[in-house]
Amino acid sequence: MDPRVAANRALWDEWTPIHVRSAFYDVEGWKSGSRADLYPLLVDEVGDVTGKDLLHLQCHFGLDTLAWARRGARVTGIDISERGIEQARLLAAETGLEATFVVADVAELPDHLEGQFDVVFTSFGAINWLPDLPRWAEVVAHFVRPGGFFYIAEAHPFAWAFDDDDTATELRLHYHYWPSPDPLVFPNEGSYADPDAPVEAPFEYAWQHSMGEIVSSLAAAGLRIEYLHEHPWVPWKMFPFMVETEPGSGVWRLPEPDDARLPLLFSLKATKP
Ligand SMILES: C[S@@+](CC[C@H](N)C(=O)[O-])C[C@H]1O[C@@H](n2cnc3c(N)ncnc32)[C@H](O)[C@@H]1O
């Protein structure tokens, strides 16, 4: 395994228990139904999953995976973090929802999982952890059943080019937009879900992927792009100066005059003929 991917795995193992306890993930609200258990865009765009086989790539500790199970899908969630998959299995047992969870690096998933799926799904904060997007797209295509589809909702690569440091007060071009084999290396300070939590893993490694690379990798793997939607908002406070449209709405936008001028999120659906 790429040593930087292994370092990220150690980080996710540390982050998982912090996230399970965090207000950011609000597991109690998810269980009780006092908040939406899946982001509304995902429900609208993925559509009815009743009776479908659904594979969730990079499922973290399984919240979204199990939310699809609640909607009637037969679900499989995979993640590189053993702690994440342990927590996902505990949550499945506690809620009585049926799910299969597998520990694996996405790039090596065909060695750990058999079968094909009507829906292959991934979302928010997934692909920047992956060094090799063409390999990711091959794995995605491998698991989509003919007639099925792949769906991703993710931060827009264009938005990742801007400075997201805590001290940023406005949009400022800071990172390269283009993909590179060399990751961005960030010293670790807590977690995005709890910045004050103590974390020992020293760095996180992230890879930029351009929109061209994402679309072309999926097409080269044999998938047919059905749509690529671009949205001027994100489900989390991506930059410290963003504003939430209504408290608790989970719709974060840029303040005027930049609101609606730039894409911050994309969603893409691709089918396998
Ligand atoms: C931000 S989380 C995704 C959150 C997700 N949207 C959800 O439903 O909670 C990113 C996940 O990717 C996983 N991950 C990172 N690199 C991976 C890899 N190479 N293979 C599989 N999972 C990976 C991490 O362990 C983490 O759980």
Tab-separated table of C-alpha atoms and ligand atoms in Angstrom:
chain	number	residue	atom	x	y	z
A	1	MET	CA	0.000	0.000	0.000
A	2	ASP	CA	1.144	3.540	-0.758
A	3	PRO	CA	2.729	4.753	2.545
A	4	ARG	CA	0.750	7.989	2.366
A	5	VAL	CA	-2.503	6.051	2.044
A	6	ALA	CA	-1.380	3.941	5.029
A	7	ALA	CA	-0.686	7.135	7.007
A	8	ASN	CA	-4.167	8.403	6.150
A	9	ARG	CA	-5.617	5.073	7.283
A	10	ALA	CA	-3.968	5.523	10.699
A	11	LEU	CA	-5.438	9.019	10.839
A	12	TRP	CA	-8.957	7.759	10.025
A	13	ASP	CA	-8.587	5.077	12.701
A	14	GLU	CA	-7.917	7.890	15.179
A	15	TRP	CA	-10.618	10.167	13.818
A	16	THR	CA	-13.401	7.569	13.818
A	17	PRO	CA	-14.183	7.468	17.572
A	18	ILE	CA	-13.916	11.276	17.666
A	19	HIS	CA	-16.440	11.504	14.823
A	20	VAL	CA	-18.841	9.003	16.368
A	21	ARG	CA	-19.024	11.265	19.459
A	22	SER	CA	-19.096	14.554	17.546
A	23	ALA	CA	-21.894	17.068	17.119
A	24	PHE	CA	-20.824	17.260	13.468
A	25	TYR	CA	-22.033	13.685	12.780
A	26	ASP	CA	-24.856	13.833	15.394
A	27	VAL	CA	-25.285	10.054	15.606
A	28	GLU	CA	-28.070	10.388	18.213
A	29	GLY	CA	-30.047	12.682	15.886
A	30	TRP	CA	-29.452	10.234	13.028
A	31	LYS	CA	-30.751	7.332	15.134
A	32	SER	CA	-33.783	9.159	16.518
A	33	GLY	CA	-34.780	10.779	13.236
A	34	SER	CA	-34.584	14.295	14.716
A	35	ARG	CA	-32.498	15.240	11.673
A	36	ALA	CA	-32.412	14.108	8.049
A	37	ASP	CA	-30.470	10.831	7.914
A	38	LEU	CA	-29.239	11.466	4.343
A	39	TYR	CA	-28.481	14.746	2.646
A	40	PRO	CA	-31.577	15.693	0.564
A	41	LEU	CA	-29.614	16.072	-2.696
A	42	LEU	CA	-28.521	12.430	-2.422
A	43	VAL	CA	-32.057	11.176	-1.839
A	44	ASP	CA	-33.392	13.212	-4.785
A	45	GLU	CA	-30.688	12.267	-7.247
A	46	VAL	CA	-30.052	8.613	-6.369
A	47	GLY	CA	-33.803	7.983	-6.282
A	48	ASP	CA	-35.678	4.904	-5.127
A	49	VAL	CA	-33.286	2.170	-3.957
A	50	THR	CA	-35.913	-0.301	-2.749
A	51	GLY	CA	-34.748	-3.843	-3.446
A	52	LYS	CA	-31.527	-2.655	-5.073
A	53	ASP	CA	-28.003	-3.837	-4.324
A	54	LEU	CA	-26.025	-0.767	-3.284
A	55	LEU	CA	-22.275	-0.497	-2.725
A	56	HIS	CA	-21.057	2.489	-0.686
A	57	LEU	CA	-17.385	3.305	-1.274
A	58	GLN	CA	-15.491	5.029	1.584
A	59	CYS	CA	-18.451	4.605	3.924
A	60	HIS	CA	-16.667	5.900	7.065
A	61	PHE	CA	-18.644	4.481	10.036
A	62	GLY	CA	-21.654	3.592	7.959
A	63	LEU	CA	-24.214	6.335	8.606
A	64	ASP	CA	-25.117	6.892	4.947
A	65	THR	CA	-24.805	3.172	4.154
A	66	LEU	CA	-27.362	2.340	6.836
A	67	ALA	CA	-29.593	5.226	5.753
A	68	TRP	CA	-29.790	3.550	2.317
A	69	ALA	CA	-30.633	0.263	4.095
A	70	ARG	CA	-33.481	2.081	5.887
A	71	ARG	CA	-34.795	2.953	2.418
A	72	GLY	CA	-34.902	-0.686	1.387
A	73	ALA	CA	-31.538	-1.257	-0.332
A	74	ARG	CA	-29.356	-4.327	0.265
A	75	VAL	CA	-26.223	-2.482	1.261
A	76	THR	CA	-22.491	-3.106	1.364
A	77	GLY	CA	-20.168	-0.454	2.775
A	78	ILE	CA	-16.405	-0.507	2.376
A	79	ASP	CA	-13.735	1.602	4.008
A	80	ILE	CA	-9.992	1.422	4.597
A	81	SER	CA	-10.356	2.134	8.336
A	82	GLU	CA	-10.836	-0.919	10.558
A	83	ARG	CA	-12.140	1.320	13.331
A	84	GLY	CA	-14.669	2.793	10.899
A	85	ILE	CA	-15.936	-0.619	9.847
A	86	GLU	CA	-16.066	-1.812	13.491
A	87	GLN	CA	-18.254	1.170	14.365
A	88	ALA	CA	-20.423	0.637	11.277
A	89	ARG	CA	-21.055	-2.977	12.302
A	90	LEU	CA	-21.932	-1.879	15.858
A	91	LEU	CA	-24.370	0.703	14.513
A	92	ALA	CA	-25.972	-1.886	12.217
A	93	ALA	CA	-26.398	-4.282	15.149
A	94	GLU	CA	-27.805	-1.547	17.371
A	95	THR	CA	-30.332	-0.363	14.783
A	96	GLY	CA	-31.215	-3.833	13.496
A	97	LEU	CA	-30.426	-2.775	9.923
A	98	GLU	CA	-28.911	-5.393	7.637
A	99	ALA	CA	-25.633	-4.488	6.009
A	100	THR	CA	-22.338	-6.011	4.959
A	101	PHE	CA	-19.212	-4.039	5.825
A	102	VAL	CA	-15.762	-4.732	4.393
A	103	VAL	CA	-12.349	-3.290	5.294
A	104	ALA	CA	-10.452	-2.507	2.088
A	105	ASP	CA	-8.524	0.107	0.188
A	106	VAL	CA	-10.747	1.121	-2.751
A	107	ALA	CA	-7.856	0.476	-5.117
A	108	GLU	CA	-7.690	-3.169	-3.960
A	109	LEU	CA	-11.396	-3.790	-3.508
A	110	PRO	CA	-11.785	-6.450	-6.257
A	111	ASP	CA	-9.461	-8.668	-4.143
A	112	HIS	CA	-11.814	-8.376	-1.151
A	113	LEU	CA	-15.338	-8.267	-2.547
A	114	GLU	CA	-17.259	-10.252	-5.127
A	115	GLY	CA	-20.369	-9.446	-7.104
A	116	GLN	CA	-21.874	-6.438	-8.841
A	117	PHE	CA	-24.316	-3.778	-7.712
A	118	ASP	CA	-27.254	-1.812	-9.141
A	119	VAL	CA	-25.919	1.334	-7.485
A	120	VAL	CA	-22.342	2.238	-6.601
A	121	PHE	CA	-22.367	5.333	-4.406
A	122	THR	CA	-19.801	7.678	-2.876
A	123	SER	CA	-20.047	11.161	-1.421
A	124	PHE	CA	-18.580	14.225	0.282
A	125	GLY	CA	-14.919	14.068	1.167
A	126	ALA	CA	-13.997	10.854	-0.631
A	127	ILE	CA	-11.810	11.196	-3.727
A	128	ASN	CA	-9.204	13.593	-2.340
A	129	TRP	CA	-7.914	10.692	-0.238
A	130	LEU	CA	-7.133	8.666	-3.367
A	131	PRO	CA	-3.839	9.006	-5.256
A	132	ASP	CA	-4.879	7.123	-8.409
A	133	LEU	CA	-8.166	8.213	-9.947
A	134	PRO	CA	-7.992	6.050	-13.103
A	135	ARG	CA	-7.640	3.002	-10.797
A	136	TRP	CA	-10.590	4.235	-8.703
A	137	ALA	CA	-12.716	4.568	-11.853
A	138	GLU	CA	-11.777	1.026	-12.965
A	139	VAL	CA	-12.874	-0.299	-9.568
A	140	VAL	CA	-16.121	1.698	-9.722
A	141	ALA	CA	-16.898	0.339	-13.215
A	142	HIS	CA	-15.956	-3.203	-12.146
A	143	PHE	CA	-18.672	-3.176	-9.468
A	144	VAL	CA	-21.513	-1.535	-11.445
A	145	ARG	CA	-23.851	-4.185	-12.841
A	146	PRO	CA	-24.754	-3.724	-16.538
A	147	GLY	CA	-27.854	-1.512	-16.463
A	148	GLY	CA	-26.834	-0.077	-13.098
A	149	PHE	CA	-25.260	3.261	-12.245
A	150	PHE	CA	-22.540	5.043	-10.319
A	151	TYR	CA	-23.385	8.212	-8.377
A	152	ILE	CA	-21.024	10.662	-6.712
A	153	ALA	CA	-21.672	13.961	-4.905
A	154	GLU	CA	-18.460	15.672	-3.941
A	155	ALA	CA	-16.797	19.043	-3.334
A	156	HIS	CA	-16.059	20.673	-6.681
A	157	PRO	CA	-12.359	20.400	-7.627
A	158	PHE	CA	-12.402	24.075	-8.556
A	159	ALA	CA	-13.360	24.992	-4.982
A	160	TRP	CA	-10.429	23.004	-3.585
A	161	ALA	CA	-8.049	25.442	-5.276
A	162	PHE	CA	-8.954	28.183	-2.748
A	163	ASP	CA	-7.463	28.706	0.694
A	164	ASP	CA	-9.607	26.973	3.320
A	165	ASP	CA	-7.392	27.798	6.294
A	166	ASP	CA	-9.181	28.949	9.484
A	167	THR	CA	-7.736	32.417	9.000
A	168	ALA	CA	-9.070	32.896	5.421
A	169	THR	CA	-11.491	35.812	5.165
A	170	GLU	CA	-12.260	35.714	1.451
A	171	LEU	CA	-11.665	33.591	-1.639
A	172	ARG	CA	-7.991	33.439	-2.423
A	173	LEU	CA	-6.440	31.150	-5.005
A	174	HIS	CA	-3.967	29.026	-3.056
A	175	TYR	CA	-3.631	25.411	-4.304
A	176	HIS	CA	-3.144	24.038	-7.794
A	177	TYR	CA	-6.315	22.944	-9.559
A	178	TRP	CA	-4.582	20.356	-11.740
A	179	PRO	CA	-4.028	16.815	-10.541
A	180	SER	CA	-0.561	15.843	-9.407
A	181	PRO	CA	0.975	12.568	-8.169
A	182	ASP	CA	2.405	14.604	-5.299
A	183	PRO	CA	-0.114	15.076	-2.512
A	184	LEU	CA	-0.792	18.193	-0.523
A	185	VAL	CA	0.566	17.561	2.968
A	186	PHE	CA	-1.284	19.106	5.901
A	187	PRO	CA	-0.021	19.035	9.486
A	188	ASN	CA	-2.757	17.636	11.648
A	189	GLU	CA	-4.701	19.671	14.120
A	190	GLY	CA	-7.659	17.783	15.548
A	191	SER	CA	-10.284	16.770	13.029
A	192	TYR	CA	-12.673	18.677	10.767
A	193	ALA	CA	-15.465	17.380	13.011
A	194	ASP	CA	-13.747	18.422	16.243
A	195	PRO	CA	-10.754	20.748	15.786
A	196	ASP	CA	-9.831	20.514	19.496
A	197	ALA	CA	-9.644	16.711	19.672
A	198	PRO	CA	-6.133	15.384	20.354
A	199	VAL	CA	-4.765	13.453	17.361
A	200	GLU	CA	-1.337	11.806	17.132
A	201	ALA	CA	-1.044	11.149	13.379
A	202	PRO	CA	1.216	14.003	12.258
A	203	PHE	CA	0.035	14.633	8.698
A	204	GLU	CA	-2.784	14.132	6.283
A	205	TYR	CA	-2.162	13.602	2.571
A	206	ALA	CA	-4.659	14.791	-0.023
A	207	TRP	CA	-4.660	14.612	-3.808
A	208	GLN	CA	-6.227	17.219	-6.068
A	209	HIS	CA	-8.317	15.790	-8.921
A	210	SER	CA	-9.555	18.033	-11.709
A	211	MET	CA	-13.043	17.756	-13.177
A	212	GLY	CA	-11.471	16.645	-16.457
A	213	GLU	CA	-9.635	13.837	-14.703
A	214	ILE	CA	-12.779	12.659	-12.879
A	215	VAL	CA	-14.993	12.582	-15.977
A	216	SER	CA	-12.330	11.193	-18.309
A	217	SER	CA	-11.346	8.427	-15.845
A	218	LEU	CA	-14.955	7.253	-15.536
A	219	ALA	CA	-15.483	7.389	-19.320
A	220	ALA	CA	-12.220	5.506	-19.957
A	221	ALA	CA	-13.386	2.809	-17.533
A	222	GLY	CA	-16.435	2.212	-19.737
A	223	LEU	CA	-19.115	4.239	-17.947
A	224	ARG	CA	-21.483	6.587	-19.776
A	225	ILE	CA	-21.899	9.994	-18.106
A	226	GLU	CA	-25.636	10.756	-17.700
A	227	TYR	CA	-25.178	14.127	-16.048
A	228	LEU	CA	-22.709	16.366	-14.290
A	229	HIS	CA	-24.490	18.905	-12.076
A	230	GLU	CA	-22.637	21.834	-10.486
A	231	HIS	CA	-24.002	23.538	-7.380
A	232	PRO	CA	-23.118	26.908	-5.764
A	233	TRP	CA	-23.328	25.524	-2.193
A	234	VAL	CA	-21.869	22.719	-0.078
A	235	PRO	CA	-23.233	20.686	2.845
A	236	TRP	CA	-20.507	21.866	5.231
A	237	LYS	CA	-18.632	25.056	6.087
A	238	MET	CA	-15.886	24.596	3.511
A	239	PHE	CA	-14.463	28.096	4.061
A	240	PRO	CA	-14.635	29.905	7.432
A	241	PHE	CA	-16.443	32.902	5.908
A	242	MET	CA	-19.346	30.892	4.444
A	243	VAL	CA	-22.929	31.437	5.561
A	244	GLU	CA	-25.600	28.802	6.188
A	245	THR	CA	-28.838	29.714	4.409
A	246	GLU	CA	-30.864	28.768	7.509
A	247	PRO	CA	-29.485	27.398	10.787
A	248	GLY	CA	-29.378	23.606	10.528
A	249	SER	CA	-30.164	23.559	6.792
A	250	GLY	CA	-26.752	22.185	5.877
A	251	VAL	CA	-26.646	24.492	2.851
A	252	TRP	CA	-23.510	26.635	3.030
A	253	ARG	CA	-22.983	29.402	0.480
A	254	LEU	CA	-20.443	32.103	-0.228
A	255	PRO	CA	-21.311	35.574	1.077
A	256	GLU	CA	-22.162	38.305	-1.443
A	257	PRO	CA	-20.843	39.295	-3.899
A	258	ASP	CA	-19.462	35.806	-4.607
A	259	ASP	CA	-22.626	33.823	-3.874
A	260	ALA	CA	-23.694	31.757	-6.897
A	261	ARG	CA	-20.735	32.884	-8.980
A	262	LEU	CA	-18.742	29.663	-8.582
A	263	PRO	CA	-19.385	25.925	-8.372
A	264	LEU	CA	-18.647	24.474	-4.929
A	265	LEU	CA	-20.167	21.007	-5.273
A	266	PHE	CA	-20.782	18.603	-8.119
A	267	SER	CA	-22.914	15.530	-8.558
A	268	LEU	CA	-22.483	13.032	-11.356
A	269	LYS	CA	-24.382	9.982	-12.506
A	270	ALA	CA	-22.858	7.443	-14.886
A	271	THR	CA	-24.388	4.250	-16.198
A	272	LYS	CA	-22.954	0.961	-17.398
A	273	PRO	CA	-24.441	-0.089	-20.727
B	1	LIG	C1	-14.871	12.060	4.714
B	1	LIG	S1	-15.035	10.333	4.878
B	1	LIG	C2	-16.376	10.031	3.828
B	1	LIG	C3	-17.584	10.400	4.529
B	1	LIG	C4	-18.791	9.857	3.859
B	1	LIG	N1	-19.340	10.823	2.981
B	1	LIG	C5	-19.802	9.362	4.833
B	1	LIG	O1	-20.756	8.792	4.397
B	1	LIG	O2	-19.621	9.473	6.047
B	1	LIG	C6	-13.720	9.648	3.911
B	1	LIG	C7	-13.568	8.147	4.158
B	1	LIG	O3	-12.656	7.639	3.171
B	1	LIG	C8	-11.949	6.573	3.773
B	1	LIG	N2	-10.760	6.312	2.949
B	1	LIG	C9	-9.680	7.100	2.782
B	1	LIG	N3	-8.831	6.535	1.906
B	1	LIG	C10	-9.403	5.368	1.512
B	1	LIG	C11	-9.014	4.338	0.613
B	1	LIG	N4	-7.857	4.402	-0.041
B	1	LIG	N5	-9.834	3.272	0.457
B	1	LIG	C12	-11.008	3.193	1.145
B	1	LIG	N6	-11.429	4.143	2.018
B	1	LIG	C13	-10.635	5.217	2.183
B	1	LIG	C14	-11.657	7.054	5.177
B	1	LIG	O4	-11.331	6.023	6.058
B	1	LIG	C15	-12.975	7.782	5.500
B	1	LIG	O5	-13.845	6.928	6.204
